[in-house]
Structure formats: C-alpha cells, structure tokens
C-alpha cells in the first residue's frame, strides 16, 4: 500500500479538510504526490478524503476538486481499509449524486462489491430516488441509467442473499421502466483492472475474527452465538461510522454498542482494568453526531470478542 509521504501528510490533510483546492493542488504538484496514495491513519485514498471532507461546504467545489484528481489519475475503484470504494460512499448519500455521476465517467466499476457484497447498482436502486421530484429526479434517473448501461449485474447477491433486482421490484414505475429499457439494449460490462492494496492490521487475533465472520455470522438476521452477534453489531457500527458518518445512526446502533459492552464486562475472564477499558471503548461508538472514524477502538473490541470466543470454547 502506497501512503502519502510523511513530510506532506499534515499539510495535505489540512488542505483537504478545509476544502482548500489551490493548497491541495500546490502540495500535490510541488511534491509529485501519487494521487492513489493512502492517508496512513485511516487508510483511505486521497479521492475518498476529498469526497467525505466536511470542510467543503459547496458541492460544486467538491466536484471541481474531485475532477482534478480524476483527470490526473486518481482511481475511484480503490477500496479503503474497511472494504468499500468512493462510489459505494457516494451512491448512498443524496448530496453526493454529482460526485457519483463523475466517478461513472472516470471508469467507476458498477459491479465491484463492498464489504457487505453490495454493488453500486444495489445501493442505487435501494436508495433511489431519495424522494426527489422534477429536474432533480430527472438527474437521478440519468445517473441511474449510466449505472444500468455500464453493465450492472442486477442478479448479483450481497452477503445477505439480496439482489438489486429484488429492490427493483419495489421501485417506482419510472425506475422499473428505465431498467427494462436498458436491459433490452444488452449493455456490455467492462470490469476494471484495479488491484486492491494489502492493508496492515493491528489485530491480535485476525484468524479468529475471520472464523467468526465466516462461520458464526449468518447471511441475514441475528447470529446464533453471542460472539457472532457481538462482532456482527461491531461491524455494523464500523460501517455506519466510516461509510456514512453516522447519517443513519439510530437506536439499533446504540443497542449494538451497549450489548457488546455489557456482554464483555460481565465475562469472568476480564479483570476490572480491562472491563473499564472495554466500557470506555464501547461508549465512544454511541454518539450519533460524533462518528468514530479511527480503527483503534473497533480493532480493540474485535480482539476482546475474540478473547471471549477463545475462553468460551477453551
């Protein structure tokens, strides 16, 4: 994984966070920075940093910054460490419809799946049309048409067994008509050749975490085991914070954090110091307006869930 050079990280991150296009461009060009390099702390590519920056208040300015990066080689299909790319972020937020449209023009792959197996087509149909009308709705339909005509696979299942076509069946008539028209044209899908990077991990028990996710978390619904349900909830909390900035954070998300904290702190094999640390970590994930965007808490709690699994099955 190629990271932004250490001597330029702070200045570049600050320019992006403040939405300062000229500063961002000057730093990149003066130091020949790879536009597909990653921010080391959160392991997100530069493009995703601009896409999700809260310091950019004007969406047209965001599009201008993104276009500059794309025209100079930034790849919209690169995943962040959490397993999704810039298209997966943009397609789920109405305010980011213009960036999504732009990504599609620069080789955005509509069939690349996120960490839950959801493609751009899946999220576009599920979210569309964001209760829009008039010209705004027509623009959304235009973007949706681009997705269909890029060869979107409407029958690809996510990890819960749900396909874009299932959501299409529940869509408005204009969306159904558009999908039907595009399918009749038999669009050809051209897969991207994006090579996703290897990400470092600080997990103590990555293999146990992988085992729980693979064998103890079902494709849909609650897990049958306590450790499976804890990790399922933690993964949902991470996904909501990192991908959506807690836009959809609700009662269920807080219940996930509370369940993890109460279950682990009641376990007899953690001492008081560790229990206090667990409670403090889980508490950080309960604030709807303060999404926790670093990996340390999520990785720490994942490890404690793995310890719980090891002790329970010793």
mmCIF file with all atom_site columns, N, CA and C in Angstrom, residues 54 237 239-255 257-258 282-293 298:
data_model
loop_
_atom_site.group_PDB
_atom_site.id
_atom_site.type_symbol
_atom_site.label_atom_id
_atom_site.label_alt_id
_atom_site.label_comp_id
_atom_site.label_asym_id
_atom_site.label_entity_id
_atom_site.label_seq_id
_atom_site.pdbx_PDB_ins_code
_atom_site.Cartn_x
_atom_site.Cartn_y
_atom_site.Cartn_z
_atom_site.occupancy
_atom_site.B_iso_or_equiv
_atom_site.pdbx_formal_charge
_atom_site.auth_seq_id
_atom_site.auth_comp_id
_atom_site.auth_asym_id
_atom_site.auth_atom_id
_atom_site.pdbx_PDB_model_num
ATOM 1   N N  . UNK A 1 54  ? -15.737 17.267 5.449  1.00 0.00 ? 54  UNK A N  1
ATOM 2   C CA . UNK A 1 54  ? -16.802 18.132 5.967  1.00 0.00 ? 54  UNK A CA 1
ATOM 3   C C  . UNK A 1 54  ? -16.487 19.609 5.769  1.00 0.00 ? 54  UNK A C  1
ATOM 4   N N  . UNK A 1 237 ? -21.558 -1.119 13.248 1.00 0.00 ? 237 UNK A N  1
ATOM 5   C CA . UNK A 1 237 ? -21.196 0.187  13.801 1.00 0.00 ? 237 UNK A CA 1
ATOM 6   C C  . UNK A 1 237 ? -20.036 0.808  13.029 1.00 0.00 ? 237 UNK A C  1
ATOM 7   N N  . UNK A 1 239 ? -19.156 0.169  9.917  1.00 0.00 ? 239 UNK A N  1
ATOM 8   C CA . UNK A 1 239 ? -19.604 0.503  8.569  1.00 0.00 ? 239 UNK A CA 1
ATOM 9   C C  . UNK A 1 239 ? -20.405 1.799  8.562  1.00 0.00 ? 239 UNK A C  1
ATOM 10  N N  . UNK A 1 240 ? -21.304 1.962  9.539  1.00 0.00 ? 240 UNK A N  1
ATOM 11  C CA . UNK A 1 240 ? -22.129 3.164  9.595  1.00 0.00 ? 240 UNK A CA 1
ATOM 12  C C  . UNK A 1 240 ? -21.277 4.406  9.854  1.00 0.00 ? 240 UNK A C  1
ATOM 13  N N  . UNK A 1 241 ? -20.299 4.293  10.747 1.00 0.00 ? 241 UNK A N  1
ATOM 14  C CA . UNK A 1 241 ? -19.448 5.442  11.059 1.00 0.00 ? 241 UNK A CA 1
ATOM 15  C C  . UNK A 1 241 ? -18.526 5.792  9.902  1.00 0.00 ? 241 UNK A C  1
ATOM 16  N N  . UNK A 1 242 ? -17.840 4.792  9.365  1.00 0.00 ? 242 UNK A N  1
ATOM 17  C CA . UNK A 1 242 ? -16.823 5.059  8.341  1.00 0.00 ? 242 UNK A CA 1
ATOM 18  C C  . UNK A 1 242 ? -17.429 5.393  6.992  1.00 0.00 ? 242 UNK A C  1
ATOM 19  N N  . UNK A 1 243 ? -18.489 4.682  6.621  1.00 0.00 ? 243 UNK A N  1
ATOM 20  C CA . UNK A 1 243 ? -19.052 4.894  5.294  1.00 0.00 ? 243 UNK A CA 1
ATOM 21  C C  . UNK A 1 243 ? -20.033 6.071  5.263  1.00 0.00 ? 243 UNK A C  1
ATOM 22  N N  . UNK A 1 244 ? -20.872 6.170  6.291  1.00 0.00 ? 244 UNK A N  1
ATOM 23  C CA . UNK A 1 244 ? -21.968 7.141  6.256  1.00 0.00 ? 244 UNK A CA 1
ATOM 24  C C  . UNK A 1 244 ? -21.811 8.303  7.233  1.00 0.00 ? 244 UNK A C  1
ATOM 25  N N  . UNK A 1 245 ? -20.753 8.290  8.036  1.00 0.00 ? 245 UNK A N  1
ATOM 26  C CA . UNK A 1 245 ? -20.607 9.360  9.016  1.00 0.00 ? 245 UNK A CA 1
ATOM 27  C C  . UNK A 1 245 ? -21.744 9.399  10.014 1.00 0.00 ? 245 UNK A C  1
ATOM 28  N N  . UNK A 1 246 ? -22.332 8.213  10.290 1.00 0.00 ? 246 UNK A N  1
ATOM 29  C CA . UNK A 1 246 ? -23.454 8.055  11.244 1.00 0.00 ? 246 UNK A CA 1
ATOM 30  C C  . UNK A 1 246 ? -24.734 8.766  10.802 1.00 0.00 ? 246 UNK A C  1
ATOM 31  N N  . UNK A 1 247 ? -24.862 8.985  9.498  1.00 0.00 ? 247 UNK A N  1
ATOM 32  C CA . UNK A 1 247 ? -26.082 9.617  8.982  1.00 0.00 ? 247 UNK A CA 1
ATOM 33  C C  . UNK A 1 247 ? -27.315 8.795  9.335  1.00 0.00 ? 247 UNK A C  1
ATOM 34  N N  . UNK A 1 248 ? -27.183 7.461  9.312  1.00 0.00 ? 248 UNK A N  1
ATOM 35  C CA . UNK A 1 248 ? -28.317 6.580  9.593  1.00 0.00 ? 248 UNK A CA 1
ATOM 36  C C  . UNK A 1 248 ? -28.264 5.984  10.994 1.00 0.00 ? 248 UNK A C  1
ATOM 37  N N  . UNK A 1 249 ? -27.429 6.570  11.863 1.00 0.00 ? 249 UNK A N  1
ATOM 38  C CA . UNK A 1 249 ? -27.279 6.053  13.229 1.00 0.00 ? 249 UNK A CA 1
ATOM 39  C C  . UNK A 1 249 ? -28.605 6.161  13.981 1.00 0.00 ? 249 UNK A C  1
ATOM 40  N N  . UNK A 1 250 ? -29.010 5.058  14.612 1.00 0.00 ? 250 UNK A N  1
ATOM 41  C CA . UNK A 1 250 ? -30.276 5.055  15.334 1.00 0.00 ? 250 UNK A CA 1
ATOM 42  C C  . UNK A 1 250 ? -30.223 4.194  16.580 1.00 0.00 ? 250 UNK A C  1
ATOM 43  N N  . UNK A 1 251 ? -31.383 3.873  17.102 1.00 0.00 ? 251 UNK A N  1
ATOM 44  C CA . UNK A 1 251 ? -31.500 3.109  18.337 1.00 0.00 ? 251 UNK A CA 1
ATOM 45  C C  . UNK A 1 251 ? -30.788 1.770  18.248 1.00 0.00 ? 251 UNK A C  1
ATOM 46  N N  . UNK A 1 252 ? -30.912 1.109  17.103 1.00 0.00 ? 252 UNK A N  1
ATOM 47  C CA . UNK A 1 252 ? -30.293 -0.206 16.934 1.00 0.00 ? 252 UNK A CA 1
ATOM 48  C C  . UNK A 1 252 ? -28.781 -0.133 17.059 1.00 0.00 ? 252 UNK A C  1
ATOM 49  N N  . UNK A 1 253 ? -28.174 0.922  16.521 1.00 0.00 ? 253 UNK A N  1
ATOM 50  C CA . UNK A 1 253 ? -26.725 1.053  16.600 1.00 0.00 ? 253 UNK A CA 1
ATOM 51  C C  . UNK A 1 253 ? -26.263 1.232  18.045 1.00 0.00 ? 253 UNK A C  1
ATOM 52  N N  . UNK A 1 254 ? -26.988 2.033  18.806 1.00 0.00 ? 254 UNK A N  1
ATOM 53  C CA . UNK A 1 254 ? -26.622 2.209  20.216 1.00 0.00 ? 254 UNK A CA 1
ATOM 54  C C  . UNK A 1 254 ? -26.787 0.893  20.965 1.00 0.00 ? 254 UNK A C  1
ATOM 55  N N  . UNK A 1 255 ? -27.818 0.147  20.626 1.00 0.00 ? 255 UNK A N  1
ATOM 56  C CA . UNK A 1 255 ? -28.034 -1.152 21.265 1.00 0.00 ? 255 UNK A CA 1
ATOM 57  C C  . UNK A 1 255 ? -26.898 -2.120 20.968 1.00 0.00 ? 255 UNK A C  1
ATOM 58  N N  . UNK A 1 257 ? -23.708 -1.297 20.572 1.00 0.00 ? 257 UNK A N  1
ATOM 59  C CA . UNK A 1 257 ? -22.596 -0.910 21.436 1.00 0.00 ? 257 UNK A CA 1
ATOM 60  C C  . UNK A 1 257 ? -22.851 -1.306 22.878 1.00 0.00 ? 257 UNK A C  1
ATOM 61  N N  . UNK A 1 258 ? -24.081 -1.086 23.338 1.00 0.00 ? 258 UNK A N  1
ATOM 62  C CA . UNK A 1 258 ? -24.430 -1.444 24.715 1.00 0.00 ? 258 UNK A CA 1
ATOM 63  C C  . UNK A 1 258 ? -24.351 -2.953 24.936 1.00 0.00 ? 258 UNK A C  1
ATOM 64  N N  . UNK A 1 282 ? -16.426 1.115  24.060 1.00 0.00 ? 282 UNK A N  1
ATOM 65  C CA . UNK A 1 282 ? -17.774 0.975  23.504 1.00 0.00 ? 282 UNK A CA 1
ATOM 66  C C  . UNK A 1 282 ? -18.551 2.280  23.579 1.00 0.00 ? 282 UNK A C  1
ATOM 67  N N  . UNK A 1 283 ? -18.323 3.058  24.633 1.00 0.00 ? 283 UNK A N  1
ATOM 68  C CA . UNK A 1 283 ? -19.015 4.334  24.810 1.00 0.00 ? 283 UNK A CA 1
ATOM 69  C C  . UNK A 1 283 ? -18.733 5.282  23.646 1.00 0.00 ? 283 UNK A C  1
ATOM 70  N N  . UNK A 1 284 ? -17.507 5.224  23.106 1.00 0.00 ? 284 UNK A N  1
ATOM 71  C CA . UNK A 1 284 ? -17.121 6.106  22.007 1.00 0.00 ? 284 UNK A CA 1
ATOM 72  C C  . UNK A 1 284 ? -17.917 5.848  20.731 1.00 0.00 ? 284 UNK A C  1
ATOM 73  N N  . UNK A 1 285 ? -18.578 4.694  20.668 1.00 0.00 ? 285 UNK A N  1
ATOM 74  C CA . UNK A 1 285 ? -19.323 4.331  19.464 1.00 0.00 ? 285 UNK A CA 1
ATOM 75  C C  . UNK A 1 285 ? -20.805 4.657  19.562 1.00 0.00 ? 285 UNK A C  1
ATOM 76  N N  . UNK A 1 286 ? -21.210 5.334  20.640 1.00 0.00 ? 286 UNK A N  1
ATOM 77  C CA . UNK A 1 286 ? -22.638 5.565  20.880 1.00 0.00 ? 286 UNK A CA 1
ATOM 78  C C  . UNK A 1 286 ? -23.113 6.970  20.528 1.00 0.00 ? 286 UNK A C  1
ATOM 79  N N  . UNK A 1 287 ? -22.229 7.810  19.997 1.00 0.00 ? 287 UNK A N  1
ATOM 80  C CA . UNK A 1 287 ? -22.608 9.199  19.728 1.00 0.00 ? 287 UNK A CA 1
ATOM 81  C C  . UNK A 1 287 ? -22.982 9.380  18.256 1.00 0.00 ? 287 UNK A C  1
ATOM 82  N N  . UNK A 1 288 ? -24.247 9.621  18.012 1.00 0.00 ? 288 UNK A N  1
ATOM 83  C CA . UNK A 1 288 ? -24.730 9.749  16.636 1.00 0.00 ? 288 UNK A CA 1
ATOM 84  C C  . UNK A 1 288 ? -24.055 10.896 15.894 1.00 0.00 ? 288 UNK A C  1
ATOM 85  N N  . UNK A 1 289 ? -23.815 12.008 16.593 1.00 0.00 ? 289 UNK A N  1
ATOM 86  C CA . UNK A 1 289 ? -23.260 13.193 15.943 1.00 0.00 ? 289 UNK A CA 1
ATOM 87  C C  . UNK A 1 289 ? -21.730 13.223 15.960 1.00 0.00 ? 289 UNK A C  1
ATOM 88  N N  . UNK A 1 290 ? -21.109 12.189 16.538 1.00 0.00 ? 290 UNK A N  1
ATOM 89  C CA . UNK A 1 290 ? -19.655 12.123 16.570 1.00 0.00 ? 290 UNK A CA 1
ATOM 90  C C  . UNK A 1 290 ? -19.206 10.743 16.085 1.00 0.00 ? 290 UNK A C  1
ATOM 91  N N  . UNK A 1 291 ? -19.309 10.484 14.786 1.00 0.00 ? 291 UNK A N  1
ATOM 92  C CA . UNK A 1 291 ? -18.899 9.168  14.280 1.00 0.00 ? 291 UNK A CA 1
ATOM 93  C C  . UNK A 1 291 ? -17.433 8.895  14.594 1.00 0.00 ? 291 UNK A C  1
ATOM 94  N N  . UNK A 1 292 ? -17.167 7.695  15.084 1.00 0.00 ? 292 UNK A N  1
ATOM 95  C CA . UNK A 1 292 ? -15.788 7.346  15.420 1.00 0.00 ? 292 UNK A CA 1
ATOM 96  C C  . UNK A 1 292 ? -15.124 6.808  14.168 1.00 0.00 ? 292 UNK A C  1
ATOM 97  N N  . UNK A 1 293 ? -14.121 7.526  13.667 1.00 0.00 ? 293 UNK A N  1
ATOM 98  C CA . UNK A 1 293 ? -13.572 7.236  12.350 1.00 0.00 ? 293 UNK A CA 1
ATOM 99  C C  . UNK A 1 293 ? -12.219 6.534  12.362 1.00 0.00 ? 293 UNK A C  1
ATOM 100 N N  . UNK A 1 298 ? -12.387 -0.070 17.193 1.00 0.00 ? 298 UNK A N  1
ATOM 101 C CA . UNK A 1 298 ? -13.013 -1.210 16.545 1.00 0.00 ? 298 UNK A CA 1
ATOM 102 C C  . UNK A 1 298 ? -12.103 -2.438 16.600 1.00 0.00 ? 298 UNK A C  1
#
